[in-house]
Coordinates of C-alpha atoms in Angstrom, one line a residue:
X1 CA 17.8 -12.5 -16.2
X2 CA 18.3 -11.4 -12.9
X3 CA 18.5 -13.5 -9.6
X4 CA 15.8 -12.9 -6.9
X5 CA 18.5 -12.3 -4.4
X6 CA 19.8 -9.6 -6.7
X7 CA 16.4 -7.6 -7.0
X8 CA 15.9 -7.9 -3.6
X9 CA 19.3 -6.2 -2.7
X10 CA 18.9 -3.8 -4.9
X11 CA 15.2 -2.8 -3.6
X12 CA 15.7 -3.5 -0.2
X13 CA 15.0 -0.1 0.8
X14 CA 11.9 0.4 -1.0
X15 CA 10.7 -3.0 0.5
X16 CA 11.5 -2.6 3.8
X17 CA 9.6 0.6 3.7
X18 CA 6.4 -1.3 2.2
X19 CA 6.7 -4.0 4.9
X20 CA 7.2 -1.2 7.6
X21 CA 3.7 1.1 6.6
X22 CA 1.7 -2.6 5.8
X23 CA 3.4 -3.2 10.0
X24 CA 2.1 0.3 10.8
X25 CA -1.6 0.2 8.9
X26 CA -1.7 -3.6 10.6
X27 CA -1.1 -2.3 14.1
X28 CA -3.7 0.4 13.5
X29 CA -6.5 -1.9 12.3
X30 CA -5.5 -4.1 15.6
X31 CA -5.9 -1.3 17.9
X32 CA -9.5 -0.2 16.4
X33 CA -10.8 -4.0 15.9
X34 CA -9.1 -6.3 19.1
X35 CA -10.1 -5.8 23.0
X36 CA -7.5 -4.5 24.8
X37 CA -7.2 -5.1 28.6
X38 CA -6.8 -2.1 30.6
X39 CA -3.9 -3.2 32.5
X40 CA -2.2 -3.6 29.1
X41 CA -3.5 0.0 28.0
X42 CA -0.6 2.0 28.3
X43 CA 1.7 -0.3 26.9
X44 CA -0.1 -0.3 24.0
X45 CA -0.7 3.1 23.6
X46 CA 3.5 3.4 24.0
X47 CA 4.0 0.6 21.2
X48 CA 1.2 2.8 18.8
X49 CA 3.1 5.5 19.5
X50 CA 6.4 4.1 18.1
X51 CA 5.3 2.0 15.3
X52 CA 2.9 4.7 13.7
X53 CA 5.8 7.4 14.5
X54 CA 8.1 5.1 12.3
X55 CA 5.0 4.6 9.4
X56 CA 5.2 8.8 9.4
X57 CA 9.5 9.0 9.3
X58 CA 9.1 6.5 6.2
X59 CA 6.5 8.3 4.9
X60 CA 7.8 11.7 5.1
X61 CA 11.0 10.2 3.4
X62 CA 9.4 8.9 0.6
X63 CA 7.1 11.4 0.0
X64 CA 9.1 14.5 1.7
X65 CA 11.7 16.8 0.4
X66 CA 14.4 14.1 1.9
X67 CA 13.8 12.4 -1.1
X68 CA 14.1 14.8 -3.4
X69 CA 17.0 16.0 -2.6
X70 CA 18.9 13.4 -2.5
X71 CA 17.8 12.8 -6.0
X72 CA 18.6 16.4 -6.5
X73 CA 22.3 15.5 -5.0
X74 CA 22.6 12.5 -6.9
X75 CA 22.2 14.7 -10.0
X76 CA 24.7 17.6 -9.3
X77 CA 27.4 15.2 -8.6
X78 CA 27.3 13.5 -12.1
X79 CA 27.1 17.0 -13.4
X80 CA 30.3 17.9 -11.5
X81 CA 32.1 15.0 -12.4
X82 CA 31.1 15.9 -16.4
X83 CA 32.3 19.4 -15.9
X84 CA 35.9 18.3 -13.9
X85 CA 36.3 15.9 -17.5
X86 CA 35.9 18.1 -19.7
X87 CA 37.8 21.0 -18.3
X88 CA 40.8 18.6 -17.7

């Protein structure tokens, strides 16, 4: 049976993506339900833009064309390796 560390190392990208999305929703929840002092309003808005921008980037990677393209590139390289082995 695989150890926890082996499973974590294999899935670190997905775990980080989930953590970032949870952080983004937590930040959004705090923006809606926590009173922000007027003196800190600009800093909080700046941070919210950064955090939610990172969340959007993670979502775009996992649900957009970048993830599909990397899967296609990997499949193409495997096909090329098989064809090179056949022709040699």
